[in-house]
PDB file of C-alpha atoms in Angstrom:
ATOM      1  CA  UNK A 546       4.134   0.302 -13.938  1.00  0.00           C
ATOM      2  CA  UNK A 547       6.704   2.084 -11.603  1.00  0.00           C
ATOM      3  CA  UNK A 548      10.031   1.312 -11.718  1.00  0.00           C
ATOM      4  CA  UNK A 549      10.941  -0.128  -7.986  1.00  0.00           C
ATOM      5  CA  UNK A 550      12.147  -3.679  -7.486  1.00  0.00           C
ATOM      6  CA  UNK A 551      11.989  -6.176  -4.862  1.00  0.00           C
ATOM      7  CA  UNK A 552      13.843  -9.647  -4.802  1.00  0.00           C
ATOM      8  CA  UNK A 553      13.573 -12.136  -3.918  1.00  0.00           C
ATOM      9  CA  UNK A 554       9.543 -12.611  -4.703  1.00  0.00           C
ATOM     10  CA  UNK A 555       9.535 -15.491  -2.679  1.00  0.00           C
ATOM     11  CA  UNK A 556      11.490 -16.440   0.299  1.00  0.00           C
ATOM     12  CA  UNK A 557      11.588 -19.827   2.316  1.00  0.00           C
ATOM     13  CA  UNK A 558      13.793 -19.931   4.974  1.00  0.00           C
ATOM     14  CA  UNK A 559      14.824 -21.813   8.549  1.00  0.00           C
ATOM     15  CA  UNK A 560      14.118 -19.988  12.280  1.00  0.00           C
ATOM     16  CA  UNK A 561      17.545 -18.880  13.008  1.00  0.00           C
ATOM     17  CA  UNK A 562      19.025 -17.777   9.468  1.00  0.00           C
ATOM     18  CA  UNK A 563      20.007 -13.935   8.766  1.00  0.00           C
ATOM     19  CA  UNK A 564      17.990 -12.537   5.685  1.00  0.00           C
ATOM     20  CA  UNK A 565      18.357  -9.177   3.716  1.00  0.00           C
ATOM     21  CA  UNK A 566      15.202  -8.149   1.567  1.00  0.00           C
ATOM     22  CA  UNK A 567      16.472  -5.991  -1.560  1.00  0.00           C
ATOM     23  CA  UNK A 568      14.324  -2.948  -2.993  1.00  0.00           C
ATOM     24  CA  UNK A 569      15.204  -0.800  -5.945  1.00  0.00           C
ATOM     25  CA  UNK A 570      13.830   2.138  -7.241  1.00  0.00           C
ATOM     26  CA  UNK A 571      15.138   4.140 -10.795  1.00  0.00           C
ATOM     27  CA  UNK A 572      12.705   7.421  -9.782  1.00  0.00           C
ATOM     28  CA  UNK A 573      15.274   9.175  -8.290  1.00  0.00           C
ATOM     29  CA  UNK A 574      12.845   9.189  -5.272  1.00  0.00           C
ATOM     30  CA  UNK A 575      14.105  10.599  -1.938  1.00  0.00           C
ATOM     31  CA  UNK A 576      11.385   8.987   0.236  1.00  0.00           C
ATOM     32  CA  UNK A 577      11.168   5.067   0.458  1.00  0.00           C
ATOM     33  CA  UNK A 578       9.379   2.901   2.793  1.00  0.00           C
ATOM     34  CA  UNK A 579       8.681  -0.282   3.902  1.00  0.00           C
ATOM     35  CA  UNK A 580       5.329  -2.098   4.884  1.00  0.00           C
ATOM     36  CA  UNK A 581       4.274  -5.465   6.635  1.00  0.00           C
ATOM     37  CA  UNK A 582       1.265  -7.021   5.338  1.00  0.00           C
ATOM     38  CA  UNK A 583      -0.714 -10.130   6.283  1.00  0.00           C
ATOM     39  CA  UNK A 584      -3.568 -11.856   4.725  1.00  0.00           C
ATOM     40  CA  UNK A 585      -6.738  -9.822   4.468  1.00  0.00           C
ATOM     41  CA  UNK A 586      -5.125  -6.907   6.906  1.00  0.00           C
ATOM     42  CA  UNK A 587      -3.948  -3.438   6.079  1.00  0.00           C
ATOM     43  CA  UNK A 588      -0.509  -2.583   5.315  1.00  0.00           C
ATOM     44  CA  UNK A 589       1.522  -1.558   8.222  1.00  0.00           C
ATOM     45  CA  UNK A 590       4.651   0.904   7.874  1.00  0.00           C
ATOM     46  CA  UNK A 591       7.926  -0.668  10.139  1.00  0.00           C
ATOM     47  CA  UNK A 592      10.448   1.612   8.145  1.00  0.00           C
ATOM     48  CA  UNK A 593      11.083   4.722   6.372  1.00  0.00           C
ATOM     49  CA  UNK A 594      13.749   7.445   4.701  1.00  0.00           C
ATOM     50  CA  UNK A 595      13.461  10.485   3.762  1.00  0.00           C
ATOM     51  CA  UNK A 596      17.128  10.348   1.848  1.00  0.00           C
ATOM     52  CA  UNK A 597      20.499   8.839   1.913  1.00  0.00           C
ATOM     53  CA  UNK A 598      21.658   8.256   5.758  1.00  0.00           C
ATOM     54  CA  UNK A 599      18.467   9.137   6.740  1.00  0.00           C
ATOM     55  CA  UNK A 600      15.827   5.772   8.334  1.00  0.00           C
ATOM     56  CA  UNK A 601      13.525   5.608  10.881  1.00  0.00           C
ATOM     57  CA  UNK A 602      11.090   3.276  12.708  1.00  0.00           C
ATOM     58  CA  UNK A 603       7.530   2.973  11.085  1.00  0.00           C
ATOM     59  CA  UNK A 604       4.400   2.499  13.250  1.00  0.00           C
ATOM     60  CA  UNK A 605       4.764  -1.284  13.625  1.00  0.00           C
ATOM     61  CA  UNK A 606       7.511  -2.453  16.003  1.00  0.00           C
ATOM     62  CA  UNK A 607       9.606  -4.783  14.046  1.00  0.00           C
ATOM     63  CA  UNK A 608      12.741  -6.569  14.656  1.00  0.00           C
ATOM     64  CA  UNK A 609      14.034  -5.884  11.006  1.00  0.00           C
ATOM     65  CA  UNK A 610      16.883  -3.077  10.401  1.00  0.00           C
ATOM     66  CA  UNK A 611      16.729  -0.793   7.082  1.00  0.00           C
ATOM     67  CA  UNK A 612      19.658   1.167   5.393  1.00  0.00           C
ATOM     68  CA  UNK A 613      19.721   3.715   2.826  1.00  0.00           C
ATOM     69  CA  UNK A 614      23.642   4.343   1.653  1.00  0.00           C
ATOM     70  CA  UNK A 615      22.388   5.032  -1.903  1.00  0.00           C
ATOM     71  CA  UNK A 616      19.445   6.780  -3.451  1.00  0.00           C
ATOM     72  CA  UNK A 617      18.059   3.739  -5.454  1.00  0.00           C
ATOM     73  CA  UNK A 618      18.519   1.070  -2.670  1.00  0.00           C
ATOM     74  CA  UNK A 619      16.898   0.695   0.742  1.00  0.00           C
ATOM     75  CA  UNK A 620      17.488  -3.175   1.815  1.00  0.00           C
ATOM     76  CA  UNK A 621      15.823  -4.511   5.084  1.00  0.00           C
ATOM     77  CA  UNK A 622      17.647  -6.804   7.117  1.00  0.00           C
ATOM     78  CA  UNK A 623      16.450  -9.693   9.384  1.00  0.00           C
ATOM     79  CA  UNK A 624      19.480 -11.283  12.044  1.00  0.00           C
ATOM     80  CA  UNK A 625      17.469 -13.738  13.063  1.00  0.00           C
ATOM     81  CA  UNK A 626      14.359 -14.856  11.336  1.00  0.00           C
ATOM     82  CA  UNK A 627      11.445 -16.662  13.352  1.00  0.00           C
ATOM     83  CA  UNK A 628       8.088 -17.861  12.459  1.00  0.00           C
ATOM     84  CA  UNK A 629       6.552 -14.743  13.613  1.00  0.00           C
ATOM     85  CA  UNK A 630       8.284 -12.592  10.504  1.00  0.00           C
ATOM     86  CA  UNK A 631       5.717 -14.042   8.051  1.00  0.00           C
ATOM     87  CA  UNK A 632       4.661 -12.352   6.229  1.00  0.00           C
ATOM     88  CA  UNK A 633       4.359 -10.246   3.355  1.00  0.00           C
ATOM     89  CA  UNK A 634       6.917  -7.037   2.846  1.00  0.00           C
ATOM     90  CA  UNK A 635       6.038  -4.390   0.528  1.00  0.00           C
ATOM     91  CA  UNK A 636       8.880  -1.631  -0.409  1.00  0.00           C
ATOM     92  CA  UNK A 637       7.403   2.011  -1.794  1.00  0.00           C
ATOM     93  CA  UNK A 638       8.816   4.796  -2.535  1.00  0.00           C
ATOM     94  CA  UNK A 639       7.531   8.453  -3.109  1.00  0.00           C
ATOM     95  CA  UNK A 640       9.020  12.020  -4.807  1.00  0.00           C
ATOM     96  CA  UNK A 641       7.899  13.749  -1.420  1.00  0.00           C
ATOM     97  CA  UNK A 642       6.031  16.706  -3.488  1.00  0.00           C
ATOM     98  CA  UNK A 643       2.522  17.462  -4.186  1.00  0.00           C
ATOM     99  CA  UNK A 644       0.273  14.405  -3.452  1.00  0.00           C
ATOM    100  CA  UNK A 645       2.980  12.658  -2.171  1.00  0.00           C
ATOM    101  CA  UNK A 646       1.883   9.148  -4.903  1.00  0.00           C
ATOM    102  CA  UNK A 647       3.902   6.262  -3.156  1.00  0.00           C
ATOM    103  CA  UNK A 648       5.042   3.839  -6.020  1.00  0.00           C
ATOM    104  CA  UNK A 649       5.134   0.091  -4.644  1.00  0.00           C
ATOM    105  CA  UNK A 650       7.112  -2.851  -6.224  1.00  0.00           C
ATOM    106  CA  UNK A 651       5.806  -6.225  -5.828  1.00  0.00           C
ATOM    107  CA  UNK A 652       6.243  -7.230  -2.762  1.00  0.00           C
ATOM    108  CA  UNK A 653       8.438 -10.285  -1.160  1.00  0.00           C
ATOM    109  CA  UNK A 654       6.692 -13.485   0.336  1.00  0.00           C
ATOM    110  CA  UNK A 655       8.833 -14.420   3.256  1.00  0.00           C
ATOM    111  CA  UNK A 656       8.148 -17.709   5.315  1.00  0.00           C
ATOM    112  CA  UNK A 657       9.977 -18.784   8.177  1.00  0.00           C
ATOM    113  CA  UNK A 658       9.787 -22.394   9.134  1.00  0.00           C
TER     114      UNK A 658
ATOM    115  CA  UNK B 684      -7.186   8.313  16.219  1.00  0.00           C
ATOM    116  CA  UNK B 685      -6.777   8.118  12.455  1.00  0.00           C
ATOM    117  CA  UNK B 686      -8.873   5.086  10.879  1.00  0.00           C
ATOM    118  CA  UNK B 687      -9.945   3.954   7.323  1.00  0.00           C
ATOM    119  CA  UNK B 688     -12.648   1.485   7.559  1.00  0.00           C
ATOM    120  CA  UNK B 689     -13.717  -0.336   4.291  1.00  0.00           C
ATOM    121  CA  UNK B 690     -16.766  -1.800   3.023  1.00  0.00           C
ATOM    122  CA  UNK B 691     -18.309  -4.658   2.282  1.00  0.00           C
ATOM    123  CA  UNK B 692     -14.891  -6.878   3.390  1.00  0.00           C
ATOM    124  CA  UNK B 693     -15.471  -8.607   0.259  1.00  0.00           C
ATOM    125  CA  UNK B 694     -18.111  -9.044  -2.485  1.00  0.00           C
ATOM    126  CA  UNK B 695     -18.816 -11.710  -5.556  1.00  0.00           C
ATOM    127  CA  UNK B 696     -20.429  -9.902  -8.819  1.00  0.00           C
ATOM    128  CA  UNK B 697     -20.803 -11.499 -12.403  1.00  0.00           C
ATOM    129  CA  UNK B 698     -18.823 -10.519 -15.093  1.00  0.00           C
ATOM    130  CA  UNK B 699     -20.117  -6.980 -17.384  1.00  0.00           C
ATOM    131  CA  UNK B 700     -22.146  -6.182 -13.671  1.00  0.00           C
ATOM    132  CA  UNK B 701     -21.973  -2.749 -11.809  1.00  0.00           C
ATOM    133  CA  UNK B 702     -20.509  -2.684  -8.028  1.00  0.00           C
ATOM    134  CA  UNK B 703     -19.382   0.328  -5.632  1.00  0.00           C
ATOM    135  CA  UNK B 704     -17.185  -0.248  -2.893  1.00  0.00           C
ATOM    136  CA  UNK B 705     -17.336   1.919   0.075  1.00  0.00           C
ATOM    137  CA  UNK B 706     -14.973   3.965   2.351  1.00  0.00           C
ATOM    138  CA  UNK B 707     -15.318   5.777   5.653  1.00  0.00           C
ATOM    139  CA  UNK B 708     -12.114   7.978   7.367  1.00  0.00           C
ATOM    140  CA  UNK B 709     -11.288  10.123  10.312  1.00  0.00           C
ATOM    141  CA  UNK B 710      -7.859  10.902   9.279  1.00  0.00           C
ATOM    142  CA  UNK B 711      -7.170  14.444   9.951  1.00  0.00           C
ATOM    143  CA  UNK B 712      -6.045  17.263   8.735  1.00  0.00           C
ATOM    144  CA  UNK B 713      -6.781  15.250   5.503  1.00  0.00           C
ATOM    145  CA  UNK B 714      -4.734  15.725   2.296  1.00  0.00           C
ATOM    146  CA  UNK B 715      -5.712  13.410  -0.244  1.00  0.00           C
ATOM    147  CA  UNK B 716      -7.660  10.075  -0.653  1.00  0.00           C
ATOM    148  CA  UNK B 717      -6.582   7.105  -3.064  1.00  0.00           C
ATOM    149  CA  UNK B 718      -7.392   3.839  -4.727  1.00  0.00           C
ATOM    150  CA  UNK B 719      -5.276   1.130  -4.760  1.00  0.00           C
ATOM    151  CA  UNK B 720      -5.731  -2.010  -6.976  1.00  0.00           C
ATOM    152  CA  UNK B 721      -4.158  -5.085  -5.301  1.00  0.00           C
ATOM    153  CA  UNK B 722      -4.014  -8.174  -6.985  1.00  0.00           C
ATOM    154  CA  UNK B 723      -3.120 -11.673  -4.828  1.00  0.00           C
ATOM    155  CA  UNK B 724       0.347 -11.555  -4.871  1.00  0.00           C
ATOM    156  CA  UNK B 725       1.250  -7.883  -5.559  1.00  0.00           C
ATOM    157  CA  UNK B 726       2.196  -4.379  -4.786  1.00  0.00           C
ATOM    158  CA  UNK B 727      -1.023  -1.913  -4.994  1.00  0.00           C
ATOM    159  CA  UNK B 728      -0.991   0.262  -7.866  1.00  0.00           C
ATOM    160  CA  UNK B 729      -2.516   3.297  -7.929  1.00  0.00           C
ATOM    161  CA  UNK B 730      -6.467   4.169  -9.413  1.00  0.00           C
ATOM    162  CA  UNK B 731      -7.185   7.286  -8.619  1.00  0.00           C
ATOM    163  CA  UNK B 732      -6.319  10.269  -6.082  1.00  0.00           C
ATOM    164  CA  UNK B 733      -8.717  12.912  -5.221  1.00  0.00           C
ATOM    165  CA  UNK B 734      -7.619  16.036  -3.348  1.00  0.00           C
ATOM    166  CA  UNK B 735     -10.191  18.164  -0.914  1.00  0.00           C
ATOM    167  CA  UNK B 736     -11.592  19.899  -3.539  1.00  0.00           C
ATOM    168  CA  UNK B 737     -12.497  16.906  -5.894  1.00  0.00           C
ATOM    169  CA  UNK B 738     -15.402  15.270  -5.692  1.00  0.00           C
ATOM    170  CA  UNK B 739     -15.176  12.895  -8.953  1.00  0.00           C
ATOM    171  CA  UNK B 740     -12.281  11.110 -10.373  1.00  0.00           C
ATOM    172  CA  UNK B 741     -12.593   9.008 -13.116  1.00  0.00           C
ATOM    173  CA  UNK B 742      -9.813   6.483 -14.071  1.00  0.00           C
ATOM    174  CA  UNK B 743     -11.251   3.911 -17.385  1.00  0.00           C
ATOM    175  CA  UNK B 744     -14.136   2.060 -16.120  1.00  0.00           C
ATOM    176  CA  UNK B 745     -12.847   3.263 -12.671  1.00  0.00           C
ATOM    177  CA  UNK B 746     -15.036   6.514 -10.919  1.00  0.00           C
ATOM    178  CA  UNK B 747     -13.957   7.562  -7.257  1.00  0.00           C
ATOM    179  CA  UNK B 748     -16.171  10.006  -5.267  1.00  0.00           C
ATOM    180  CA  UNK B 749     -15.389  12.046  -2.465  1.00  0.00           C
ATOM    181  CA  UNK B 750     -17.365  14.115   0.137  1.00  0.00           C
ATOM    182  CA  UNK B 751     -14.644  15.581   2.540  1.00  0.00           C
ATOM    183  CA  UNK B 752     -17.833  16.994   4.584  1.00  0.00           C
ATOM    184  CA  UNK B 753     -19.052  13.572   5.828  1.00  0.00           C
ATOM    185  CA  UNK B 754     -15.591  11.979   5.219  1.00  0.00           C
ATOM    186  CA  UNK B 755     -17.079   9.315   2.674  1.00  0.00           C
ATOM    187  CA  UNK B 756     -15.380   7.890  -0.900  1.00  0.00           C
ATOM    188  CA  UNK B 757     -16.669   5.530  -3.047  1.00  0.00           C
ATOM    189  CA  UNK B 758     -15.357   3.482  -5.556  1.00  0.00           C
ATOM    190  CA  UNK B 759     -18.010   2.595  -8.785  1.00  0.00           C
ATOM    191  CA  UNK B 760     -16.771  -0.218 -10.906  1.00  0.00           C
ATOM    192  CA  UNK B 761     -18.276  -0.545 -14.375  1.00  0.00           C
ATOM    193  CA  UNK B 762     -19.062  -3.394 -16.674  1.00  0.00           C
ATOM    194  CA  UNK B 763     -16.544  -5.318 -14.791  1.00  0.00           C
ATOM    195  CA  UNK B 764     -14.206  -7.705 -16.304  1.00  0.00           C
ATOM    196  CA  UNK B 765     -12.329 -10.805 -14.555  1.00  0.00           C
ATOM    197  CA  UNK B 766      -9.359  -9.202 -14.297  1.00  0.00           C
ATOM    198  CA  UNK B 767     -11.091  -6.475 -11.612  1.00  0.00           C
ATOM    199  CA  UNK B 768     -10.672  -9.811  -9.293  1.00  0.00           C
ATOM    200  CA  UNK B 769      -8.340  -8.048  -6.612  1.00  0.00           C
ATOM    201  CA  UNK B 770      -8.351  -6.507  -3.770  1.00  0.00           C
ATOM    202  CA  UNK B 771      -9.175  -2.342  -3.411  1.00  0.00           C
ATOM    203  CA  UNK B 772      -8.031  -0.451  -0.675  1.00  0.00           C
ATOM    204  CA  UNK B 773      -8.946   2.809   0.119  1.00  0.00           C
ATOM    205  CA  UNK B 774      -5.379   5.032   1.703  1.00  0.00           C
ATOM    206  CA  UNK B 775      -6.050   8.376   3.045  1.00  0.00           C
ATOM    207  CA  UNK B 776      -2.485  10.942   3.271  1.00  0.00           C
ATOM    208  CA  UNK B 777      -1.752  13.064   6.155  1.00  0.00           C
ATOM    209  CA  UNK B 778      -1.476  16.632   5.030  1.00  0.00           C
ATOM    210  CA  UNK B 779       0.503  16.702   8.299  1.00  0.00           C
ATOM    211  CA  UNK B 780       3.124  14.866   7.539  1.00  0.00           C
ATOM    212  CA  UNK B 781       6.382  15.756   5.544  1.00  0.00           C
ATOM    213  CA  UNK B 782       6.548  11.484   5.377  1.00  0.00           C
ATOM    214  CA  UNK B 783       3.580  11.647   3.397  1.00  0.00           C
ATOM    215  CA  UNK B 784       1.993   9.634   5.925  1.00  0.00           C
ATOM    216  CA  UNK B 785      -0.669   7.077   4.691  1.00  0.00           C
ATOM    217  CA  UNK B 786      -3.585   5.559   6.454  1.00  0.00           C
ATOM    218  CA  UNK B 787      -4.751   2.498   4.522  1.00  0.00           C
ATOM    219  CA  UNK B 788      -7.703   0.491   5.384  1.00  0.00           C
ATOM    220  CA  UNK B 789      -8.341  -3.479   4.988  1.00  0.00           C
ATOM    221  CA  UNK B 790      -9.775  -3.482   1.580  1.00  0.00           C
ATOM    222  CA  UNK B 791     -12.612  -5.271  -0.359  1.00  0.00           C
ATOM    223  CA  UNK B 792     -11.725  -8.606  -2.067  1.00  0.00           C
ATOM    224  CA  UNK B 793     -13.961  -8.361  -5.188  1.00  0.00           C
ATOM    225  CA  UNK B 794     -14.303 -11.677  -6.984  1.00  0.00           C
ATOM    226  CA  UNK B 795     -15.989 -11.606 -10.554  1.00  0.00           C
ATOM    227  CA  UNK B 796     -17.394 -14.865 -12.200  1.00  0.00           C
ATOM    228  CA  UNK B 797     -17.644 -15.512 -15.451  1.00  0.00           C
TER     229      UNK B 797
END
């Protein structure tokens, strides 16, 4: 098992509210990333980082926000959350060298009413 | 454009049978295929990752193939138990990338019965 966290593991929430999905990794990795997957579909990537200060906009258009202040932590951040964010969201993270292995923690179940 | 397309989308076998699961790419310049294990509910976790040069990779009862000539991988599962029940998705890597880019396709839901 890798050592990369996500809370919460399962999210209910009301259209409207402000949400901030936490992912933690001990690796020491300087690449993390974050992907958007539904049922029976592939993951999508909506955020990366290659290191601290450092995030940038996936493939996937999404109206989420990511920050990386700190090695270990790259939260994702939703102002306003609508029906259409359900979904599942998957946080990896990789050492950036030789086969580039991306390490993914468990994922958060987010459903907005 | 860079695709993974997985087959069958999902198959039923009986516990202590054989099955191979299929996988077809045209991500290119190619670096290095996996197999992810996903169960319902979970991140993947990694089976097996073959480079260009590999054509086997064996991982328990777990044996990837690879033919980087007609851009095919396989996955053979043997003697399978219930707790193979996931989903396995084949993820190609983008030796172009610095990200490490990955490519990942849909996946096979494998069910096994008792």
């Amino acid at each position: 098992e890798a050592d990369i966290y996500q809370t919460p593991r399962y999210l209910v929430i009301g259209t409207g509210k402000k949400i901030t999905l936490e992912c933690s990794q001990t690796m020491g990795h300087d690449k993390m990333y974050w992907y958007q997957q539904d049922p029976g579909m592939e993951l999508h990537l909506i955020h990366y980082s290659y290191g601290v200060n450092s995030t940038e906009k996936g493939d996937l258009s999404s109206e989420s926000t990511v920050s990386r202040i700190r090695t270990e932590h790259f939260p994702l951040t939703l102002e306003s959350a609508r029906p259409s964010h359900t979904s599942q969201y998957l946080c990896a993270s990789s050492a950036g060298t030789g086969t580039y292995e991306q390490y993914f923690g468990p994922g958060t179940r987010l459903t907005v009413t | 454009k860079n695709q993974v397309e997985q087959s069958p989308q999902s198959l039923i076998i009986l516990e202590g049978k054989n099955c191979t699961l299929q996988c077809n790419y045209t991500v290119s310049p190619f670096s290095n295929l996996r197999w992810y294990k996903q169960d319902t509910g979970r991140g993947p976790v990694s089976l097996t990752i073959m480079t260009f040069s590999e054509n086997t990779k064996s991982n328990g009862r777990y044996t990837a193939t690879l033919d980087a000539d007609t851009k095919q991988s396989s996955l053979h599962i043997t003697a399978s138990q219930l707790s193979d029940s996931a989903s396995y998705i084949c993820v190609v890597a983008d030796r172009g990338s610095t990200l490490g880019r990955l490519y990942f396709g849909r996946g096979t839901q494998l069910t096994v019965w008792p």
